[in-house]
């Protein structure tokens, strides 16, 4: 009997579509979806500033965003979707051409409704099929979809049918390689524009080494369909970019924790100091965009002491204490002696950098 993967690869693509705004997922450094870290625009804007080509928003559960209210701040331009207790997702219009909105869903109809809710503010829609956390899997979403491939495929098909934006999907490896290849072949056949693979299985811990060696065969399946496959897991930016590319054949790499620790991981010129550069930049941007303090505070606590830094342990501790006892952006800025003007200049510089990159693309 035929290998099911080979048989699947012989079948035609289900949805052959063209889009008014196509997205190119090849040869890219991309910011991974990250709950909390990515729930507002700040990390994404910093990542774009430093050189990220595409940025994923964190998983938003379909029912959470359906029926939310969209508001545009007349001063900052920030668009916020809110319902009940508060904001669900916010974005700045400058990131729209690079922003992929990730949906958590186990229901095709709800996924489509969720995508429709935000489609005017994003460039693409991604289905989360990798989150192993109970809040996602208990209702059949995230990594649970890996065990219900028919549901997974039906969600993609519904999105492809109804949404006028490129559709993509992020999965984890299955325990065996033949099962992974068969699932990938089925997904690649739907008509999606990109598949991202987190090179760990559902049961692996974040500290377990990503299995890049298993990605090459999936990348080859993508090539047969003319589709890119993004490699995710243990990327640290430029230092291991070439090694990952050589080992996997993937041209694009998605970074999560490395970018959370220091968003300058996207810069081809090397990391910049979190304390002297990224913290002041984040505070200025947060001030300019009127970011909720709770969110800014969380991001500040995620920055880790990465080189280059000549900070003593004592000073690091002091900074952590300042952040944890402060109640406003102004308070933390004053204690760290950071001048808060400059958010507008950052946005201007970001615009210029994006224009330059578009011109040379
Ligand atoms: C704080 C945090 C939140 C995450 N949230 C999401 C999410 O919303 N959707 C998703 O697909 N993956 C999520 N992930 C997984 C990452 O996108 C990524 O697959 C994983 O961290 C492996 O990449 P890394 O080795 O570069 O960190 C999250 C990871 C972290 C650390």
Coordinates of C-alpha atoms and ligand atoms in Angstrom, one line a residue:
X1 CA 0.0 0.0 0.0
X2 CA 1.1 3.6 -0.7
X3 CA 2.7 5.6 2.0
X4 CA -0.2 7.9 3.1
X5 CA 2.0 11.0 3.0
X6 CA 3.1 10.3 -0.6
X7 CA -0.6 9.6 -1.5
X8 CA -1.6 12.9 0.1
X9 CA 1.1 14.8 -1.7
X10 CA -0.3 13.6 -5.0
X11 CA -3.7 15.1 -4.4
X12 CA -4.4 18.7 -5.6
X13 CA -4.4 21.7 -3.4
X14 CA -7.9 22.2 -2.0
X15 CA -8.2 26.0 -2.0
X16 CA -6.3 27.8 -4.8
X17 CA -6.6 31.5 -3.9
X18 CA -5.0 34.8 -4.6
X19 CA -5.1 37.7 -2.2
X20 CA -5.1 41.5 -2.7
X21 CA -2.2 41.6 -0.2
X22 CA -0.1 38.5 -0.3
X23 CA 2.3 37.8 2.5
X24 CA 5.9 36.5 1.9
X25 CA 6.9 34.2 4.7
X26 CA 10.3 33.3 3.2
X27 CA 13.7 34.4 4.4
X28 CA 12.3 36.0 7.5
X29 CA 13.0 36.5 11.1
X30 CA 9.6 36.4 12.9
X31 CA 8.4 37.2 16.4
X32 CA 6.5 34.2 17.9
X33 CA 3.0 34.4 19.4
X34 CA 3.4 34.8 23.1
X35 CA 0.5 35.1 25.5
X36 CA 0.8 38.2 27.7
X37 CA 4.1 39.3 26.2
X38 CA 2.4 40.0 22.9
X39 CA -1.0 41.0 24.1
X40 CA -0.3 44.6 23.3
X41 CA 1.7 46.2 20.5
X42 CA 4.9 47.1 22.5
X43 CA 7.0 44.0 22.0
X44 CA 5.9 43.7 18.4
X45 CA 6.9 47.3 17.7
X46 CA 10.3 46.9 19.4
X47 CA 10.8 43.7 17.4
X48 CA 9.9 45.4 14.1
X49 CA 12.2 48.3 15.1
X50 CA 15.2 46.0 15.6
X51 CA 14.6 44.0 12.4
X52 CA 11.8 41.4 12.8
X53 CA 10.1 40.9 9.4
X54 CA 6.8 39.5 10.6
X55 CA 5.2 39.6 14.1
X56 CA 2.6 37.2 15.5
X57 CA 0.0 38.2 18.1
X58 CA -0.6 35.8 20.9
X59 CA -3.4 33.3 20.8
X60 CA -6.7 34.9 21.3
X61 CA -9.6 32.4 21.8
X62 CA -12.3 32.8 19.2
X63 CA -15.1 33.4 21.7
X64 CA -13.1 36.0 23.6
X65 CA -12.8 38.3 20.6
X66 CA -16.1 37.7 18.9
X67 CA -18.5 40.5 19.8
X68 CA -15.7 42.7 21.2
X69 CA -15.8 46.4 20.7
X70 CA -13.2 48.0 18.4
X71 CA -12.0 51.5 19.6
X72 CA -9.3 53.7 18.0
X73 CA -7.5 56.1 20.4
X74 CA -7.7 59.4 18.6
X75 CA -4.4 60.6 20.0
X76 CA -2.2 57.5 19.7
X77 CA -3.9 55.6 16.9
X78 CA -3.8 52.4 19.0
X79 CA -6.7 50.1 18.1
X80 CA -8.1 48.1 21.1
X81 CA -10.6 45.3 21.0
X82 CA -12.3 45.0 24.4
X83 CA -15.1 43.1 26.0
X84 CA -16.3 42.9 29.6
X85 CA -13.3 43.2 31.9
X86 CA -10.9 44.9 29.5
X87 CA -8.7 44.8 26.4
X88 CA -8.4 41.5 24.6
X89 CA -6.0 42.6 21.9
X90 CA -4.5 45.9 20.9
X91 CA -2.5 46.9 17.8
X92 CA -0.9 50.0 16.3
X93 CA -1.8 50.6 12.6
X94 CA 1.9 50.8 11.7
X95 CA 2.3 47.0 12.3
X96 CA -0.7 46.0 10.2
X97 CA 1.3 44.9 7.1
X98 CA 3.5 42.6 9.3
X99 CA 1.0 41.4 11.8
X100 CA -0.4 37.8 11.9
X101 CA -3.3 37.4 14.3
X102 CA -3.3 34.0 16.0
X103 CA -6.6 32.4 16.8
X104 CA -7.3 29.6 19.3
X105 CA -10.3 27.6 18.2
X106 CA -11.8 24.2 17.9
X107 CA -14.8 25.2 15.8
X108 CA -14.7 26.3 12.2
X109 CA -17.6 28.7 12.5
X110 CA -16.3 30.5 15.6
X111 CA -12.8 30.7 14.1
X112 CA -14.2 32.5 11.0
X113 CA -16.2 34.8 13.2
X114 CA -13.1 35.7 15.3
X115 CA -11.0 36.3 12.1
X116 CA -13.8 38.5 10.7
X117 CA -13.8 40.6 13.8
X118 CA -10.1 41.6 13.4
X119 CA -9.4 41.2 9.7
X120 CA -9.4 44.9 8.9
X121 CA -6.4 45.4 11.3
X122 CA -4.1 42.5 10.5
X123 CA -2.2 41.0 7.5
X124 CA -2.8 37.3 8.1
X125 CA -4.6 34.8 10.3
X126 CA -2.9 31.9 12.0
X127 CA -4.4 28.9 13.7
X128 CA -2.8 27.8 17.0
X129 CA -2.3 24.0 17.0
X130 CA 0.6 23.9 19.4
X131 CA -0.3 25.3 22.8
X132 CA -0.1 22.4 25.3
X133 CA -1.5 24.5 28.3
X134 CA -4.8 23.2 29.7
X135 CA -6.6 26.6 29.2
X136 CA -6.2 25.9 25.5
X137 CA -6.4 22.1 25.2
X138 CA -9.3 21.5 27.6
X139 CA -11.8 22.7 25.0
X140 CA -10.0 21.0 22.1
X141 CA -7.9 24.0 21.0
X142 CA -4.2 24.4 20.6
X143 CA -2.2 21.2 20.7
X144 CA -5.4 19.2 21.2
X145 CA -6.0 19.8 17.5
X146 CA -3.0 17.6 16.7
X147 CA -5.1 14.7 18.0
X148 CA -8.2 15.8 16.0
X149 CA -6.8 16.5 12.6
X150 CA -10.2 16.5 10.9
X151 CA -11.3 19.4 13.1
X152 CA -7.9 21.2 12.5
X153 CA -8.3 20.8 8.8
X154 CA -11.9 21.9 8.8
X155 CA -11.0 25.1 10.7
X156 CA -8.3 25.9 8.1
X157 CA -10.8 25.1 5.3
X158 CA -13.4 27.4 6.7
X159 CA -10.9 30.2 7.2
X160 CA -9.7 29.7 3.6
X161 CA -13.3 29.8 2.4
X162 CA -14.3 32.9 4.2
X163 CA -11.4 35.2 5.1
X164 CA -9.7 37.4 2.4
X165 CA -6.3 37.2 4.1
X166 CA -3.4 34.6 3.9
X167 CA -4.0 31.8 6.4
X168 CA -1.3 29.9 8.2
X169 CA -1.0 27.4 11.0
X170 CA 1.5 26.6 13.8
X171 CA 1.9 23.0 15.0
X172 CA 4.2 21.0 17.2
X173 CA 5.9 17.7 16.1
X174 CA 3.9 14.5 16.8
X175 CA 5.7 11.7 18.7
X176 CA 6.5 9.9 15.5
X177 CA 8.0 11.3 12.3
X178 CA 5.6 9.4 9.9
X179 CA 2.6 10.7 11.8
X180 CA 4.0 14.3 11.7
X181 CA 4.7 14.1 8.0
X182 CA 1.2 12.8 7.2
X183 CA -0.4 15.6 9.3
X184 CA 1.9 18.2 7.6
X185 CA 1.0 16.9 4.2
X186 CA -2.7 17.2 4.9
X187 CA -2.3 20.7 6.3
X188 CA -0.1 21.8 3.4
X189 CA -2.8 20.6 0.9
X190 CA -5.5 22.9 2.3
X191 CA -4.2 26.0 0.6
X192 CA -2.6 27.8 3.5
X193 CA 0.3 30.1 2.8
X194 CA 2.6 29.0 5.6
X195 CA 3.2 26.3 8.2
X196 CA 5.2 27.0 11.3
X197 CA 6.6 24.0 13.2
X198 CA 7.6 24.3 16.9
X199 CA 10.2 21.5 16.9
X200 CA 9.1 20.0 20.1
X201 CA 6.3 17.5 20.8
X202 CA 3.3 18.3 23.0
X203 CA 4.8 16.6 26.0
X204 CA 8.3 18.2 25.8
X205 CA 9.2 20.8 28.3
X206 CA 10.4 24.3 27.1
X207 CA 13.9 23.3 28.4
X208 CA 14.1 20.2 26.2
X209 CA 16.2 20.7 23.2
X210 CA 14.2 21.5 20.0
X211 CA 14.5 18.7 17.5
X212 CA 15.5 20.6 14.4
X213 CA 16.7 17.4 12.9
X214 CA 13.1 16.4 12.3
X215 CA 12.2 19.5 10.4
X216 CA 14.0 18.9 7.1
X217 CA 11.5 16.3 5.8
X218 CA 8.6 18.7 6.6
X219 CA 10.4 21.6 4.8
X220 CA 10.8 19.3 1.8
X221 CA 7.0 18.6 1.8
X222 CA 6.5 22.3 1.9
X223 CA 8.8 22.8 -1.1
X224 CA 6.8 20.2 -3.1
X225 CA 3.7 22.4 -2.5
X226 CA 5.6 25.6 -3.1
X227 CA 5.1 26.6 0.5
X228 CA 7.4 27.8 3.2
X229 CA 7.8 26.1 6.6
X230 CA 9.1 28.2 9.4
X231 CA 11.3 26.7 12.1
X232 CA 10.5 27.5 15.7
X233 CA 12.3 26.3 18.8
X234 CA 15.6 27.4 20.5
X235 CA 16.3 30.1 17.9
X236 CA 18.6 32.8 19.4
X237 CA 18.6 35.1 16.4
X238 CA 21.7 35.8 14.3
X239 CA 24.1 33.6 16.3
X240 CA 22.3 30.3 15.3
X241 CA 20.4 31.4 12.2
X242 CA 22.7 29.8 9.7
X243 CA 23.0 26.6 11.7
X244 CA 19.2 26.3 11.8
X245 CA 18.9 27.0 8.2
X246 CA 21.5 24.5 7.2
X247 CA 20.2 21.8 9.4
X248 CA 16.5 22.2 8.6
X249 CA 16.4 23.8 5.1
X250 CA 13.9 26.3 6.5
X251 CA 14.6 29.9 5.3
X252 CA 12.6 31.6 8.1
X253 CA 13.0 31.3 11.8
X254 CA 10.5 32.2 14.6
X255 CA 11.8 33.4 17.9
X256 CA 9.9 33.4 21.2
X257 CA 11.8 33.4 24.5
X258 CA 15.0 35.0 23.0
X259 CA 12.9 37.9 21.8
X260 CA 11.1 38.2 25.1
X261 CA 14.4 38.4 27.0
X262 CA 15.8 41.0 24.6
X263 CA 13.9 42.2 21.5
X264 CA 17.2 43.4 19.9
X265 CA 17.8 39.7 19.1
X266 CA 16.4 40.7 15.7
X267 CA 19.2 43.2 15.0
X268 CA 21.9 42.1 12.6
X269 CA 24.3 44.4 14.5
X270 CA 24.0 42.4 17.7
X271 CA 22.2 42.7 21.0
X272 CA 21.8 46.0 22.8
X273 CA 21.8 46.5 26.5
X274 CA 18.3 46.0 28.1
X275 CA 19.0 48.4 30.9
X276 CA 20.6 51.3 29.1
X277 CA 18.6 51.0 25.9
X278 CA 15.6 48.7 25.8
X279 CA 14.1 49.7 29.2
X280 CA 14.2 53.4 28.4
X281 CA 12.8 52.8 24.9
X282 CA 10.0 50.6 26.2
X283 CA 9.1 53.2 28.9
X284 CA 9.0 56.0 26.3
X285 CA 7.0 54.0 23.9
X286 CA 4.6 52.8 26.6
X287 CA 4.2 56.5 27.7
X288 CA 3.6 57.7 24.2
X289 CA 1.1 55.0 23.4
X290 CA -0.6 55.2 26.8
X291 CA 0.0 51.5 27.5
X292 CA -1.7 50.1 30.6
X293 CA 0.9 50.0 33.5
X294 CA 0.2 46.4 34.3
X295 CA 1.2 45.5 30.8
X296 CA 4.3 47.6 30.7
X297 CA 5.3 46.3 34.1
X298 CA 5.0 42.7 32.9
X299 CA 7.2 43.4 29.9
X300 CA 9.8 45.1 32.0
X301 CA 10.0 42.0 34.2
X302 CA 10.5 39.8 31.2
X303 CA 13.7 41.6 30.0
X304 CA 16.6 39.5 31.2
X305 CA 20.2 40.5 31.8
X306 CA 21.6 39.6 28.4
X307 CA 25.0 40.8 27.2
X308 CA 26.1 43.5 26.6
X309 CA 25.7 44.6 30.2
X310 CA 28.1 45.6 32.8
X311 CA 25.5 45.8 35.5
X312 CA 26.2 44.4 39.0
X313 CA 23.8 41.9 40.5
X314 CA 23.0 44.5 43.1
X315 CA 21.9 47.0 40.5
X316 CA 19.8 44.4 38.8
X317 CA 18.1 43.7 42.0
X318 CA 17.5 47.4 42.6
X319 CA 15.9 47.8 39.2
X320 CA 13.6 44.8 39.8
X321 CA 12.5 46.3 43.1
X322 CA 11.8 49.7 41.5
X323 CA 9.7 48.0 38.8
X324 CA 7.8 45.8 41.3
X325 CA 6.9 48.6 43.7
X326 CA 6.1 51.3 41.1
X327 CA 2.5 52.1 40.2
X328 CA 2.9 54.1 37.1
X329 CA 5.2 54.4 34.1
X330 CA 6.1 57.9 35.3
X331 CA 7.2 56.6 38.7
X332 CA 9.5 53.9 37.3
X333 CA 10.9 56.4 34.8
X334 CA 11.7 58.9 37.5
X335 CA 13.3 56.3 39.7
X336 CA 15.5 55.0 36.9
X337 CA 16.1 58.6 35.7
X338 CA 14.7 58.0 32.3
X339 CA 13.4 60.9 30.3
X340 CA 9.9 60.0 29.0
X341 CA 9.9 62.2 25.9
X342 CA 10.9 60.4 22.8
X343 CA 8.1 57.9 22.0
X344 CA 7.1 60.0 19.0
X345 CA 10.7 60.0 17.7
X346 CA 10.8 56.2 18.1
X347 CA 7.7 55.8 16.0
X348 CA 9.2 58.1 13.3
X349 CA 12.4 56.1 13.3
X350 CA 10.4 52.9 13.1
X351 CA 8.4 54.2 10.1
X352 CA 11.7 55.2 8.4
X353 CA 13.2 51.8 9.1
X354 CA 10.1 49.9 7.7
X355 CA 10.1 52.2 4.6
X356 CA 13.8 51.5 4.0
X357 CA 13.3 47.7 4.4
X358 CA 10.3 47.8 2.0
X359 CA 12.4 49.7 -0.5
X360 CA 15.2 47.1 -0.4
X361 CA 13.0 44.0 -0.2
Ligands
LIG1 C1 5.3 33.3 27.5 C2 5.0 32.5 26.3 C3 3.7 32.5 25.7 C4 3.4 31.7 24.6 N1 2.2 31.9 24.0 C5 2.0 31.2 22.8 C6 0.8 31.5 22.1 O1 0.0 32.3 22.4 N2 0.6 30.8 20.9 C7 1.5 29.9 20.4 O2 1.3 29.3 19.4 N3 2.7 29.6 21.1 C8 2.9 30.3 22.3 N4 4.1 30.1 22.9 C9 5.1 29.2 22.3 C10 6.1 30.0 21.5 O3 5.4 30.7 20.4 C11 7.2 29.1 20.9 O4 6.5 28.1 20.1 C12 8.0 28.4 22.0 O5 8.3 29.3 23.1 C13 9.3 27.8 21.4 O6 10.1 28.8 20.9 P1 11.4 29.3 21.6 O7 12.3 28.1 21.8 O8 12.0 30.3 20.6 O9 11.0 30.0 22.9 C14 4.4 30.8 24.1 C15 5.6 30.8 24.7 C16 6.0 31.6 25.8 C17 7.3 31.5 26.4

